[in-house]
Short mmCIF file of C-alpha atoms in Angstrom, two decimals:
data_model
loop_
_atom_site.label_atom_id
_atom_site.label_comp_id
_atom_site.label_asym_id
_atom_site.label_seq_id
_atom_site.Cartn_x
_atom_site.Cartn_y
_atom_site.Cartn_z
CA MET R 1 0.46 -0.05 -0.10
CA ALA R 2 1.19 3.33 -1.11
CA LYS R 3 1.23 6.33 1.74
CA TRP R 4 -0.96 9.24 1.66
CA ASP R 5 0.02 11.77 -0.30
CA LYS R 6 -0.70 15.14 1.35
CA GLU R 7 0.47 17.02 -1.21
CA GLU R 8 -1.40 15.31 -3.78
CA TYR R 9 -4.60 16.06 -1.99
CA LYS R 10 -3.74 19.66 -1.11
CA ARG R 11 -3.22 19.59 -5.18
CA GLY R 12 -6.78 18.48 -5.57
CA LEU R 13 -8.13 20.38 -3.63
CA LYS R 14 -6.91 23.37 -4.57
CA LYS R 15 -7.79 22.75 -8.18
CA GLY R 16 -11.45 21.87 -6.68
CA LEU R 17 -11.83 25.17 -5.18
CA PRO R 18 -13.51 27.12 -7.56
CA ILE R 19 -15.93 24.32 -8.32
CA GLY R 20 -16.79 24.36 -4.43
CA LEU R 21 -17.05 28.16 -4.49
CA GLY R 22 -19.23 28.20 -8.06
CA TYR R 23 -21.91 24.76 -6.35
CA LEU R 24 -22.45 27.26 -3.87
CA TYR R 25 -24.67 29.17 -6.00
CA VAL R 26 -25.99 25.88 -7.99
CA SER R 27 -26.75 24.32 -5.23
CA VAL R 28 -28.14 27.55 -3.48
CA ALA R 29 -30.69 26.86 -6.32
CA PHE R 30 -31.93 23.68 -6.65
CA GLY R 31 -32.14 23.81 -2.25
CA MET R 32 -34.84 26.64 -2.38
CA MET R 33 -36.48 24.62 -5.70
CA ALA R 34 -36.59 21.90 -3.05
CA ALA R 35 -37.76 23.89 0.21
CA ALA R 36 -40.59 25.49 -2.27
CA GLY R 37 -42.20 21.91 -3.78
CA GLY R 38 -42.01 21.15 0.44
CA LEU R 39 -38.80 19.02 1.03
CA SER R 40 -37.47 19.69 4.52
CA PRO R 41 -33.92 21.41 4.47
CA ILE R 42 -32.51 17.54 5.53
CA SER R 43 -34.36 15.38 3.14
CA ALA R 44 -33.02 18.46 0.60
CA LEU R 45 -29.08 17.77 2.03
CA VAL R 46 -29.52 14.12 1.77
CA ILE R 47 -30.62 13.90 -1.84
CA SER R 48 -27.03 16.63 -2.11
CA MET R 49 -25.25 14.52 -0.68
CA THR R 50 -26.42 11.41 -2.08
CA ASN R 51 -26.72 12.14 -5.58
CA LEU R 52 -23.90 14.90 -6.07
CA THR R 53 -25.56 15.92 -9.57
CA SER R 54 -27.20 18.89 -10.97
CA ALA R 55 -29.62 17.62 -13.80
CA GLY R 56 -30.29 14.28 -12.43
CA GLN R 57 -31.40 16.35 -9.38
CA PHE R 58 -33.86 19.07 -10.61
CA ALA R 59 -35.11 16.31 -12.41
CA GLY R 60 -35.64 13.62 -9.44
CA ILE R 61 -37.36 16.26 -7.32
CA GLY R 62 -39.65 17.26 -9.97
CA LEU R 63 -40.88 13.74 -10.52
CA ILE R 64 -41.37 13.55 -6.93
CA PHE R 65 -43.47 16.67 -6.46
CA ASN R 66 -45.70 15.04 -8.58
CA SER R 67 -45.46 12.20 -7.08
CA ALA R 68 -44.50 10.06 -9.26
CA ALA R 69 -44.34 6.39 -10.23
CA TYR R 70 -40.87 4.85 -8.73
CA ILE R 71 -39.52 3.68 -11.92
CA GLU R 72 -40.13 6.76 -13.96
CA ILE R 73 -37.72 8.78 -11.57
CA ALA R 74 -35.47 6.07 -12.15
CA LEU R 75 -35.61 6.12 -15.20
CA THR R 76 -35.53 9.22 -16.34
CA VAL R 77 -32.97 10.21 -13.29
CA PHE R 78 -30.62 7.32 -15.07
CA ILE R 79 -31.04 8.98 -18.84
CA ILE R 80 -30.36 12.50 -17.57
CA ASN R 81 -26.96 10.53 -15.56
CA ILE R 82 -25.42 7.64 -18.40
CA ARG R 83 -23.45 10.59 -20.01
CA TYR R 84 -21.32 9.47 -16.42
CA PHE R 85 -21.11 5.98 -18.42
CA LEU R 86 -18.15 7.62 -20.82
CA MET R 87 -17.32 9.76 -17.89
CA SER R 88 -16.55 7.38 -16.07
CA LEU R 89 -15.03 5.28 -19.22
CA ALA R 90 -12.23 7.62 -19.74
CA LEU R 91 -11.27 8.40 -16.67
CA SER R 92 -10.62 4.94 -16.05
CA GLN R 93 -8.24 5.67 -18.66
CA LYS R 94 -6.39 8.18 -16.71
CA LEU R 95 -6.46 6.87 -12.74
CA SER R 96 -2.66 5.70 -11.48
CA VAL R 97 -2.74 1.98 -12.93
CA SER R 98 -1.79 0.85 -8.93
CA MET R 99 -5.03 2.20 -7.42
CA GLY R 100 -7.11 -0.45 -6.12
CA ARG R 101 -10.99 -1.48 -6.96
CA PHE R 102 -12.38 -0.37 -3.33
CA LYS R 103 -10.69 3.69 -4.05
CA LYS R 104 -11.87 3.55 -7.57
CA MET R 105 -15.67 2.98 -6.17
CA ILE R 106 -15.02 6.13 -3.96
CA ILE R 107 -13.82 8.54 -6.99
CA ALA R 108 -17.16 7.99 -8.66
CA PHE R 109 -18.90 8.62 -6.72
CA GLY R 110 -17.66 11.85 -7.20
CA ILE R 111 -17.54 12.04 -10.41
CA THR R 112 -19.51 15.10 -11.85
CA ASP R 113 -19.29 18.15 -15.28
CA GLU R 114 -17.37 19.90 -14.07
CA ILE R 115 -14.76 17.37 -11.89
CA PHE R 116 -14.65 15.77 -14.03
CA THR R 117 -13.97 18.16 -17.01
CA MET R 118 -10.84 19.66 -14.08
CA ALA R 119 -9.26 15.80 -13.61
CA SER R 120 -9.44 15.57 -17.98
CA LEU R 121 -6.90 18.43 -17.33
CA GLU R 122 -4.59 16.95 -16.02
CA LYS R 123 -1.20 16.12 -17.40
CA GLN R 124 -0.34 13.37 -15.65
CA PRO R 125 -1.94 10.08 -14.54
CA LEU R 126 -4.73 10.87 -11.62
CA SER R 127 -3.84 9.58 -7.84
CA TYR R 128 -6.09 8.63 -5.54
CA GLU R 129 -5.41 11.55 -2.89
CA PHE R 130 -5.71 14.38 -6.13
CA MET R 131 -8.56 13.37 -6.66
CA LEU R 132 -10.69 12.92 -3.38
CA GLY R 133 -8.61 16.27 -2.82
CA LEU R 134 -10.53 17.15 -6.07
CA ILE R 135 -13.89 15.96 -4.86
CA SER R 136 -13.48 17.30 -1.27
CA LEU R 137 -14.48 20.83 -1.77
CA PRO R 138 -16.89 20.50 -4.53
CA TYR R 139 -18.78 18.11 -2.20
CA ILE R 140 -19.06 20.52 0.77
CA GLY R 141 -20.54 23.26 -1.03
CA TRP R 142 -22.60 21.07 -2.72
CA GLY R 143 -23.82 20.05 0.34
CA LEU R 144 -23.91 23.52 2.08
CA GLY R 145 -25.27 25.33 0.02
CA THR R 146 -28.12 23.04 -0.38
CA TYR R 147 -29.47 23.34 3.00
CA LEU R 148 -28.33 26.93 3.05
CA GLY R 149 -31.29 27.29 0.20
CA ALA R 150 -33.82 25.60 2.05
CA ALA R 151 -33.55 26.72 5.48
CA THR R 152 -33.26 30.04 4.67
CA THR R 153 -35.36 30.21 0.74
CA MET R 154 -37.63 33.08 2.17
CA LEU R 155 -34.89 35.37 2.86
CA PHE R 156 -33.79 35.50 -1.13
CA PRO R 157 -35.90 37.64 -3.10
CA PRO R 158 -37.45 36.05 -5.54
CA LEU R 159 -35.53 38.11 -8.68
CA MET R 160 -32.71 36.38 -7.01
CA GLN R 161 -33.99 33.25 -6.75
CA ASP R 162 -35.07 33.57 -10.60
CA ALA R 163 -31.05 34.99 -11.70
CA LEU R 164 -29.14 32.05 -9.40
CA GLY R 165 -30.78 29.92 -12.22
CA ILE R 166 -28.12 30.62 -14.99
CA ALA R 167 -25.20 30.05 -12.53
CA LEU R 168 -24.85 26.04 -12.90
CA TYR R 169 -24.68 27.26 -16.94
CA ALA R 170 -22.55 29.85 -16.13
CA MET R 171 -19.60 27.15 -14.90
CA PHE R 172 -20.01 25.54 -18.14
CA ILE R 173 -19.58 28.29 -20.30
CA ALA R 174 -16.46 29.34 -18.22
CA ILE R 175 -15.19 25.47 -19.02
CA ILE R 176 -15.78 25.49 -21.92
CA VAL R 177 -15.06 28.94 -24.02
CA PRO R 178 -11.12 28.94 -22.98
CA ALA R 179 -10.18 25.66 -24.22
CA ILE R 180 -12.16 26.61 -27.84
CA ARG R 181 -10.30 29.59 -27.76
CA GLU R 182 -7.07 27.49 -27.59
CA SER R 183 -8.12 24.29 -30.23
CA ARG R 184 -9.34 24.03 -33.20
CA ALA R 185 -10.65 20.15 -32.10
CA VAL R 186 -12.88 22.05 -29.43
CA LEU R 187 -14.53 24.53 -30.97
CA VAL R 188 -15.92 21.93 -33.77
CA THR R 189 -16.77 19.40 -31.00
CA THR R 190 -18.53 22.02 -29.03
CA GLY R 191 -20.30 23.69 -31.87
CA ILE R 192 -21.56 20.12 -33.70
CA ALA R 193 -22.87 19.06 -30.27
CA VAL R 194 -24.31 22.56 -29.76
CA SER R 195 -26.13 22.37 -33.47
CA LEU R 196 -27.20 19.03 -32.51
CA SER R 197 -28.29 19.80 -29.24
CA CYS R 198 -30.83 23.22 -30.51
CA VAL R 199 -31.92 20.49 -33.28
CA PHE R 200 -33.25 18.19 -29.91
CA LYS R 201 -34.85 20.75 -28.67
CA TYR R 202 -36.67 22.74 -31.46
CA ALA R 203 -37.35 20.41 -34.21
CA PRO R 204 -40.31 18.63 -34.84
CA TYR R 205 -40.61 14.85 -34.25
CA LEU R 206 -37.18 15.52 -32.76
CA LYS R 207 -38.10 18.00 -29.37
CA ASP R 208 -40.23 14.84 -28.04
CA ILE R 209 -37.34 12.79 -26.95
CA SER R 210 -36.18 13.13 -23.49
CA SER R 211 -33.19 15.81 -22.90
CA GLY R 212 -31.32 13.07 -21.53
CA PHE R 213 -31.39 11.38 -24.80
CA ALA R 214 -30.40 14.73 -26.67
CA VAL R 215 -26.95 14.86 -24.48
CA ILE R 216 -26.00 11.76 -25.46
CA ILE R 217 -26.78 11.49 -28.98
CA ALA R 218 -25.72 15.08 -29.41
CA THR R 219 -22.50 13.63 -27.55
CA LEU R 220 -21.89 11.02 -29.28
CA ILE R 221 -21.81 12.41 -32.54
CA ALA R 222 -19.83 15.10 -31.46
CA ALA R 223 -17.00 13.65 -30.08
CA GLY R 224 -16.90 10.76 -32.54
CA THR R 225 -16.55 13.54 -35.19
CA ALA R 226 -14.08 15.59 -34.22
CA ALA R 227 -12.21 11.81 -33.28
CA TYR R 228 -12.08 11.08 -36.60
CA LEU R 229 -11.64 14.76 -38.10
CA PHE R 230 -8.99 15.33 -34.85
CA PRO R 231 -7.27 12.17 -33.90
CA ILE R 232 -4.89 13.06 -30.88
CA LYS R 233 -1.45 11.07 -31.04
CA GLU R 234 -0.57 9.48 -27.54
CA GLU R 235 2.46 11.28 -25.92
CA SER R 236 3.82 8.08 -23.89
CA MET I 1 -41.97 6.13 2.82
CA TYR I 2 -42.26 7.14 -0.81
CA LEU I 3 -39.73 10.10 -0.53
CA LEU I 4 -37.25 7.57 1.27
CA PHE I 5 -37.26 5.42 -2.02
CA ALA I 6 -37.53 7.82 -4.23
CA MET I 7 -34.45 9.40 -2.26
CA LEU I 8 -32.81 6.10 -2.61
CA ILE I 9 -33.74 5.08 -6.19
CA MET I 10 -32.14 8.81 -7.11
CA ALA I 11 -29.02 7.73 -5.78
CA VAL I 12 -28.87 4.54 -7.21
CA VAL I 13 -29.39 5.11 -10.65
CA THR I 14 -26.61 7.63 -10.11
CA TYR I 15 -23.97 5.49 -8.74
CA ILE I 16 -24.42 3.19 -11.28
CA PRO I 17 -22.96 5.28 -14.29
CA ARG I 18 -20.19 6.87 -12.41
CA VAL I 19 -18.89 3.34 -10.54
CA LEU I 20 -19.10 0.48 -13.89
CA PRO I 21 -16.94 1.65 -15.97
CA LEU I 22 -14.33 2.93 -13.15
CA THR I 23 -14.64 -0.42 -11.31
CA LEU I 24 -14.77 -2.78 -14.39
CA PHE I 25 -12.32 -1.34 -17.10
CA ASN I 26 -8.80 -2.38 -16.00
CA LYS I 27 -7.13 -2.50 -19.41
CA LYS I 28 -5.55 0.56 -21.12
CA ILE I 29 -7.34 1.38 -24.17
CA GLN I 30 -5.47 1.09 -27.63
CA SER I 31 -7.34 2.41 -30.02
CA VAL I 32 -6.06 6.05 -31.23
CA TYR I 33 -9.56 6.89 -32.15
CA ILE I 34 -11.40 5.83 -28.56
CA ARG I 35 -9.11 7.44 -27.02
CA SER I 36 -9.20 10.68 -28.70
CA PHE I 37 -13.35 10.51 -28.63
CA LEU I 38 -13.32 10.13 -24.39
CA HIS I 39 -10.80 13.28 -24.99
CA TYR I 40 -13.64 15.11 -26.35
CA VAL I 41 -16.27 13.76 -24.54
CA PRO I 42 -16.80 16.78 -21.61
CA TYR I 43 -16.66 19.25 -24.25
CA ALA I 44 -19.34 17.37 -26.13
CA VAL I 45 -21.18 16.94 -22.86
CA LEU I 46 -20.69 20.53 -21.92
CA GLY I 47 -21.67 22.36 -24.84
CA ALA I 48 -24.88 19.99 -25.71
CA MET I 49 -26.35 20.75 -21.63
CA THR I 50 -25.51 24.29 -21.64
CA PHE I 51 -27.05 25.62 -25.29
CA PRO I 52 -29.98 26.19 -25.68
CA HIS I 53 -31.26 25.08 -22.38
CA VAL I 54 -28.96 28.02 -20.57
CA PHE I 55 -31.70 30.27 -22.68
CA TYR I 56 -34.18 29.24 -20.37
CA SER I 57 -32.73 29.21 -17.19
CA THR I 58 -34.28 32.81 -15.87
CA LYS I 59 -37.37 34.20 -16.50
CA HIS I 60 -36.61 36.32 -18.97
CA MET I 61 -34.71 34.61 -21.96
CA PRO I 62 -33.63 38.21 -23.30
CA TYR I 63 -32.11 38.36 -19.73
CA ALA I 64 -30.88 35.26 -19.93
CA ILE I 65 -29.18 35.95 -23.17
CA ILE I 66 -27.51 38.71 -21.48
CA GLY I 67 -26.38 36.31 -18.61
CA THR I 68 -24.88 33.93 -21.39
CA LEU I 69 -22.95 36.50 -23.70
CA SER I 70 -21.26 38.34 -20.51
CA ALA I 71 -20.29 34.70 -19.60
CA ILE I 72 -18.86 33.55 -22.66
CA ILE I 73 -17.20 36.76 -22.67
CA LEU I 74 -15.48 36.71 -19.52
CA GLY I 75 -14.93 33.48 -20.19
CA TYR I 76 -13.06 34.33 -23.01
CA TYR I 77 -10.38 36.46 -21.32
CA GLY I 78 -9.81 33.29 -18.65
CA LYS I 79 -11.68 34.30 -15.82
CA GLY I 80 -11.91 31.69 -12.97
CA LEU I 81 -15.18 29.67 -12.89
CA LEU I 82 -16.96 30.95 -9.94
CA ILE I 83 -15.91 34.50 -10.79
CA VAL I 84 -18.15 34.31 -13.85
CA ALA I 85 -20.96 32.82 -12.41
CA MET I 86 -21.01 35.37 -9.82
CA ILE I 87 -21.37 37.87 -12.61
CA ALA I 88 -23.78 35.93 -14.68
CA VAL I 89 -26.26 36.12 -11.88
CA GLY I 90 -25.19 39.65 -10.74
CA VAL I 91 -26.24 40.53 -14.93
CA VAL I 92 -29.26 38.68 -14.22
CA TYR I 93 -30.53 39.90 -11.58
CA GLY I 94 -29.88 43.47 -12.06
CA CYS I 95 -31.34 42.97 -15.42
CA ASN I 96 -34.43 41.69 -13.43
CA ILE I 97 -34.01 44.82 -10.71
CA LEU I 98 -33.45 47.79 -13.02
CA LEU I 99 -35.37 46.44 -16.28
#
C-alpha cells in the first residue's frame, strides 16, 4: 500500500476550490427549489449528499413533487446520468494504474461534469489523493449550499432566486470557452454538440426525445466526429 | 416512505453509471480513435447541456441571453468558474431589478 500523499491531496483541494464555490451558488438554487416544493432542508441535504449531481437532482425532485412512479423516477434520472458512463470510462484511462477497486469506487461517486473536466485537464495520471482532494470542496459546497438554500429560501428575494438559475450554465461556459480558444478541435466538438442540442430542442418529432437522451446522442456524434477529424497522437 | 424510496432510487441510478466503467475497465484502451473520442467527450457534454437550455434558465429570455454573453466574454478572458458564475448571476439579477 502506498503512503498517503498529502501534497497530492492539497493539489486536488486547490483545483477543487473554484468548483466548490461555484457549486454553492447552484446548490442554493436546488435547495430553494426543493423547499418551495415542500421538502425539508434535511431531505434536500440528503439528496445532495447522496447524488452530487445537478440535472438529475432537479429532474428527480420535480418528479417527486408530481408523485411520479418509482420506475419513472429511476428511468428519467438514469437517462440524464448516462453521460457519466462516458466520463467514468474516460477517467478509467487516466487513473494511476496501481489504484485498487475500493478506491475507485469512492472516486466514482465524485464524478460530476466539472470535476471530470478538471481531472481530464491534468497531464499526469490521476492519483487517489488528488482525486479525493478535487472532490472534497465541491462535495462540501454542494451540501452546504443545498441546506442554506432550503433553510433560508424566504430570505432570498424572488428576483435573486430567478437569477441563480443561470449559475450552473455560467460555470459550464467558463469551462468550455477557454478550451475552445486554445483548440480548434474543441471548437468543432462543441460546435457540433451545440447545433445538435438545438436541433433536439426545436425540430419536430426530435423535440419529443428526453433531454437526457439528447445530450447523449449529441455527445456521441460530436465527439465521434471530432475524434475522426482530429485524432490525438499518444504521447507516452 | 415514498420520499425515502424515491431518494434511494435517485442515489442508485446516479451511482451506477459512475462506478461501473471505472471499476470494471482496467485495461488501457489502445485505439487512437476511442482515446480521442473520450478526450472530446467532456466538451461535447458541456456544450450540449448548456445550449440552448441556458436561455431558458431564468424567467426572461433576453436577460438570460445577456447573462450568457457576459459569461462567454469573461470565459474568453480566462476568468475562473466562480467569477463567471457570480457575474452572470449578478447581471441577470441586475436586469431583473432595473429593466
